[in-house]
Coordinates of N, CA and C in Angstrom, one line a residue:
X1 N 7.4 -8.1 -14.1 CA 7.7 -7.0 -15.0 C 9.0 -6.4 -14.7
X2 N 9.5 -6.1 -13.4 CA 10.6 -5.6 -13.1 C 12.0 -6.0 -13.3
X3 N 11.6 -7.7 -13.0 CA 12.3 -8.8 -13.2 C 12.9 -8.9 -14.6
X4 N 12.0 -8.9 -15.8 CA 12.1 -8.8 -17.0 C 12.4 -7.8 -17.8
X5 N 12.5 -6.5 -16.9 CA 13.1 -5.3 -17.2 C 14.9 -5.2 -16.5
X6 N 15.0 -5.6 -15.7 CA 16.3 -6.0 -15.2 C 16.6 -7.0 -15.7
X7 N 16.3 -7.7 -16.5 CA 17.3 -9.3 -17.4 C 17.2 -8.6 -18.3
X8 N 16.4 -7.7 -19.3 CA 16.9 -6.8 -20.7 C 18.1 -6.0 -20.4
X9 N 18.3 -5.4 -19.2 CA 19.2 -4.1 -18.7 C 20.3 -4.8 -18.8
X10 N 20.5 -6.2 -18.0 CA 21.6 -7.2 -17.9 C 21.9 -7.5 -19.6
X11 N 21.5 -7.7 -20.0 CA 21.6 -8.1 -21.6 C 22.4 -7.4 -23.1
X12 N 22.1 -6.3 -22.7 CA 22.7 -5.1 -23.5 C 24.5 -4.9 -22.9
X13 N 24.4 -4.1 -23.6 CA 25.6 -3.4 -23.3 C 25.9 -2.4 -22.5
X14 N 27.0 -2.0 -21.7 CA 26.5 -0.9 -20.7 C 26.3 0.3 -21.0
X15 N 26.5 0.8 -22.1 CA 26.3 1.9 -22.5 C 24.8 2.4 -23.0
X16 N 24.3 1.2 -23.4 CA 22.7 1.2 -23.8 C 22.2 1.2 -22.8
X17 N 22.6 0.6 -21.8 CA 21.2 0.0 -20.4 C 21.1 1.5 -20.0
X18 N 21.4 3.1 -20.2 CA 20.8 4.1 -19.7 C 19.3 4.4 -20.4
X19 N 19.7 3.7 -21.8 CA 18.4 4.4 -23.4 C 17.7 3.6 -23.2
X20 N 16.8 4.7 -22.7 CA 15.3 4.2 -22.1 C 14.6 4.0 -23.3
X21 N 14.5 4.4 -24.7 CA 14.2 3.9 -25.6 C 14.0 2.8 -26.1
X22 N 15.5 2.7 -26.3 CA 16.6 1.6 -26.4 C 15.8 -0.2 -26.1
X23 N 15.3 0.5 -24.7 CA 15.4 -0.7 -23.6 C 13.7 -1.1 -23.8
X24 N 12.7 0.1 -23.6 CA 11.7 -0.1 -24.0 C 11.0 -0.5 -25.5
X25 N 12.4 -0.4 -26.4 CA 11.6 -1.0 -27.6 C 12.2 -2.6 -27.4
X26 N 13.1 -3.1 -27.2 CA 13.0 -5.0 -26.6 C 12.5 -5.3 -26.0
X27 N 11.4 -4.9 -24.7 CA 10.8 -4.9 -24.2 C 9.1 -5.2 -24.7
X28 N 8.9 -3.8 -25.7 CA 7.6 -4.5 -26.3 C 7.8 -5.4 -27.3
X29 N 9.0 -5.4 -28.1 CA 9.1 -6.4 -28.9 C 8.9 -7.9 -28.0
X30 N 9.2 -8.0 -26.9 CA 8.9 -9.1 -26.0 C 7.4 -9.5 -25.5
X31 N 6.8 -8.2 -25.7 CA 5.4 -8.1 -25.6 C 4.7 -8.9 -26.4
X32 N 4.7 -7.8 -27.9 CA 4.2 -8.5 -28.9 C 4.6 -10.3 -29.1
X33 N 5.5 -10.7 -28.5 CA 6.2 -12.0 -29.2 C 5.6 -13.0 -28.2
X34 N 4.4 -12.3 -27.6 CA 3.7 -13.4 -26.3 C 2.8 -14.0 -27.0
X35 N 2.0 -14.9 -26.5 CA 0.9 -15.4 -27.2 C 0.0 -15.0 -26.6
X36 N -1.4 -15.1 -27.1 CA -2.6 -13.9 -26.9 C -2.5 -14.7 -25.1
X37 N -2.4 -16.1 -25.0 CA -2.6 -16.8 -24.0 C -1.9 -16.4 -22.7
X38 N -0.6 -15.9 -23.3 CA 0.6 -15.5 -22.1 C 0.3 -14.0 -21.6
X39 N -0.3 -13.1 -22.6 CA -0.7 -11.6 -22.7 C -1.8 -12.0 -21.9
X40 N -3.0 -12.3 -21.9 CA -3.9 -12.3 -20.9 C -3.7 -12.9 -19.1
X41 N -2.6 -13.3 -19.2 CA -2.0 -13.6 -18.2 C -1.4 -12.5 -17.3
X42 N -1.0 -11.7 -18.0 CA -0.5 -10.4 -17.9 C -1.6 -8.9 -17.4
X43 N -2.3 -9.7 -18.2 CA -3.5 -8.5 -18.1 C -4.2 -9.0 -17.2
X44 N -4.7 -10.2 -16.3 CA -5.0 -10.1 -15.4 C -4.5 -9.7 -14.2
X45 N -3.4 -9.6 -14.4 CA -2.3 -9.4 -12.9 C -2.7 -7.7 -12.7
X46 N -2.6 -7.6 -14.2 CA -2.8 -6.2 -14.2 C -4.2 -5.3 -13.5
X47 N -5.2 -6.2 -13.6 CA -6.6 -5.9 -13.2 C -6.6 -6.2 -11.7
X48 N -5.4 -7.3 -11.4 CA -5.8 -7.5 -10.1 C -5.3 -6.7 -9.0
X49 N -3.9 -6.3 -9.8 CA -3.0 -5.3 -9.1 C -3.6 -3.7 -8.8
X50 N -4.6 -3.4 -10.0 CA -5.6 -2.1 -10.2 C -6.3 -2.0 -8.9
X51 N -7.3 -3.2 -8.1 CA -8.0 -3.6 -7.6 C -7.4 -3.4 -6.3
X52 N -6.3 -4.2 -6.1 CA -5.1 -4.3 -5.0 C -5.1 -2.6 -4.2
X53 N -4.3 -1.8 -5.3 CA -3.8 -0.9 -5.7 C -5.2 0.4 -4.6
X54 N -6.5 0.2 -5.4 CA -7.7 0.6 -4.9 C -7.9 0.6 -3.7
X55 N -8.0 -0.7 -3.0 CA -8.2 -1.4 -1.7 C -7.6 -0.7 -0.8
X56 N -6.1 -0.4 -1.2 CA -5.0 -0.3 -0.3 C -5.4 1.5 0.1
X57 N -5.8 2.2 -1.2 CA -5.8 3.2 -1.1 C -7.3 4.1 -0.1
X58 N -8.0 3.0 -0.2 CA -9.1 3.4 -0.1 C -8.9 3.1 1.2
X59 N -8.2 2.6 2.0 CA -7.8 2.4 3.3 C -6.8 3.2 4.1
X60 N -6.0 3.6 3.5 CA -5.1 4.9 3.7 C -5.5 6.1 3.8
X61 N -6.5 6.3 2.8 CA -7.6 7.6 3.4 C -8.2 7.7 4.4
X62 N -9.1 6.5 4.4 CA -9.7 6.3 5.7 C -9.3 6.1 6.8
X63 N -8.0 6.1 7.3 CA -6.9 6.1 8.6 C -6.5 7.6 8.4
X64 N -6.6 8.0 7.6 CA -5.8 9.6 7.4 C -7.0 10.4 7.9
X65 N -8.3 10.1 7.7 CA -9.6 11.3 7.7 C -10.0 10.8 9.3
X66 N -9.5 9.3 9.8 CA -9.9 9.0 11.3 C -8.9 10.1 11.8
X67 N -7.5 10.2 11.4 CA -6.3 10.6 12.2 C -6.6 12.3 12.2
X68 N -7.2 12.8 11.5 CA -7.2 13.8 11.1 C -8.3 14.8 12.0
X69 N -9.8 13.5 12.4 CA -10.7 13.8 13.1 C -10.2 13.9 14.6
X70 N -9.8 13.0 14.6 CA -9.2 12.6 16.4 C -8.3 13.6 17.1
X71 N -7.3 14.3 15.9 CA -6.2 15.2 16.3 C -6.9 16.7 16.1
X72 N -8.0 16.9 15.6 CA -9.0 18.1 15.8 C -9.3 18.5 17.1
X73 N -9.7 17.5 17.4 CA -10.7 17.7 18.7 C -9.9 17.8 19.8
X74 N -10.5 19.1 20.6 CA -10.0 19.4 22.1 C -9.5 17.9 22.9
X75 N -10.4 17.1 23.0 CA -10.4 16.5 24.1 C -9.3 15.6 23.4
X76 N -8.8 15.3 22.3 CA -8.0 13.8 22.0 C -6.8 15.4 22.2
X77 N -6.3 16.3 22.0 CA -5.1 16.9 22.5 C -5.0 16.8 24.1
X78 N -6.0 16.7 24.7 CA -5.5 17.1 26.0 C -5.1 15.5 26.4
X79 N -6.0 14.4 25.9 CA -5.5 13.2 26.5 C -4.4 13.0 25.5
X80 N -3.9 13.2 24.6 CA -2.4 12.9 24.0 C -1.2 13.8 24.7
X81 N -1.7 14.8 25.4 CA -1.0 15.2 26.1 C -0.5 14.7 27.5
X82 N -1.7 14.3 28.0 CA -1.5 13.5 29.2 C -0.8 12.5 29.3
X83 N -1.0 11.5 27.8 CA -0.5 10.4 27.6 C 0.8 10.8 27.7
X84 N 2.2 12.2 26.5 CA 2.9 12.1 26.9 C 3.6 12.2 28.7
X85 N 2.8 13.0 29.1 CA 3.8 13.3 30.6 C 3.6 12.2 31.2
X86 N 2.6 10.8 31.3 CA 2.5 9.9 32.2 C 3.6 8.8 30.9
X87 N 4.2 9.1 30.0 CA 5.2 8.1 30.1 C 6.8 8.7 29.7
X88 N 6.7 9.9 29.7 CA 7.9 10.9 30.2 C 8.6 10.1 31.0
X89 N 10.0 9.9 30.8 CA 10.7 9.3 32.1 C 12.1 10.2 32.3
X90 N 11.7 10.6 34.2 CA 13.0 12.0 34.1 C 14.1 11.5 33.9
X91 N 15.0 12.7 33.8 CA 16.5 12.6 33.4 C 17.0 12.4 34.8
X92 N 18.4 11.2 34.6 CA 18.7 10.7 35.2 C 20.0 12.1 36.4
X93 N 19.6 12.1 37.8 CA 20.3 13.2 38.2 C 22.3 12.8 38.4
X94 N 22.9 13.8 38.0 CA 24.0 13.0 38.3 C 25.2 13.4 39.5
X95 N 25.4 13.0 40.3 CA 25.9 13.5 41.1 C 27.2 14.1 40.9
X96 N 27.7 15.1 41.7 CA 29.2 15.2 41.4 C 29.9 15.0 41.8
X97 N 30.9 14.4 41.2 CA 32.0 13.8 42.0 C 33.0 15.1 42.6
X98 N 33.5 14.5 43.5 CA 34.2 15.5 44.4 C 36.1 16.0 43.9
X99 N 35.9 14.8 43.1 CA 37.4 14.9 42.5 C 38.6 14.2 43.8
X100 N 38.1 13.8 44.8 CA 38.5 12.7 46.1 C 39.3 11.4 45.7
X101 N 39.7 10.8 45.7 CA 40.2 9.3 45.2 C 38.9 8.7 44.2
X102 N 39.3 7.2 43.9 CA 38.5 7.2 43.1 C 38.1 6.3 42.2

């Protein structure tokens, strides 16, 4: 779809490829000019991508509502906190030079 929206954009003129109108009416006229066979082709990607779309989402909540539980609770701050200071690494001390040769 994007593909086929960037080869219309390429196709025009440059002063058209802003008219979003413009661009969306060659577009369904490309639509309509499918056959019902090429159109259902289309519409499955569409159903699949819906589904995709779902899946993905329905998994991103569920990492957000874990993340959300874990960073509640007393005990996951104090071991996140621990975690940072046991891998804290000190600053390096620098000696000073004496300003001597060198």
């Amino acid at each position: 779809c994007k593909a086929t929206r960037k080869e219309v954009k390429n196709s025009v003129d440059p002063g058209l490829r802003k008219n979003k109108d413009h661009i969306n009416g060659i577009l369904k006229d490309r639509w309509y000019a499918l056959t019902a066979d090429d159109q259902e082709v289309w519409r499955d990607w569409e159903d699949w991508d819906a589904k995709r779309y779902e899946y993905q989402m329905e998994i991103f909540t569920n990492q957000r509502k874990k993340k959300k539980k874990s960073t509640n609770s007393p005990a996951a701050d104090a071991s996140a906190s621990a975690e940072k200071e046991a891998v804290s690494i000190p600053k390096k001390v620098r000696k000073e030079s004496s300003g001597e040769g060198g």
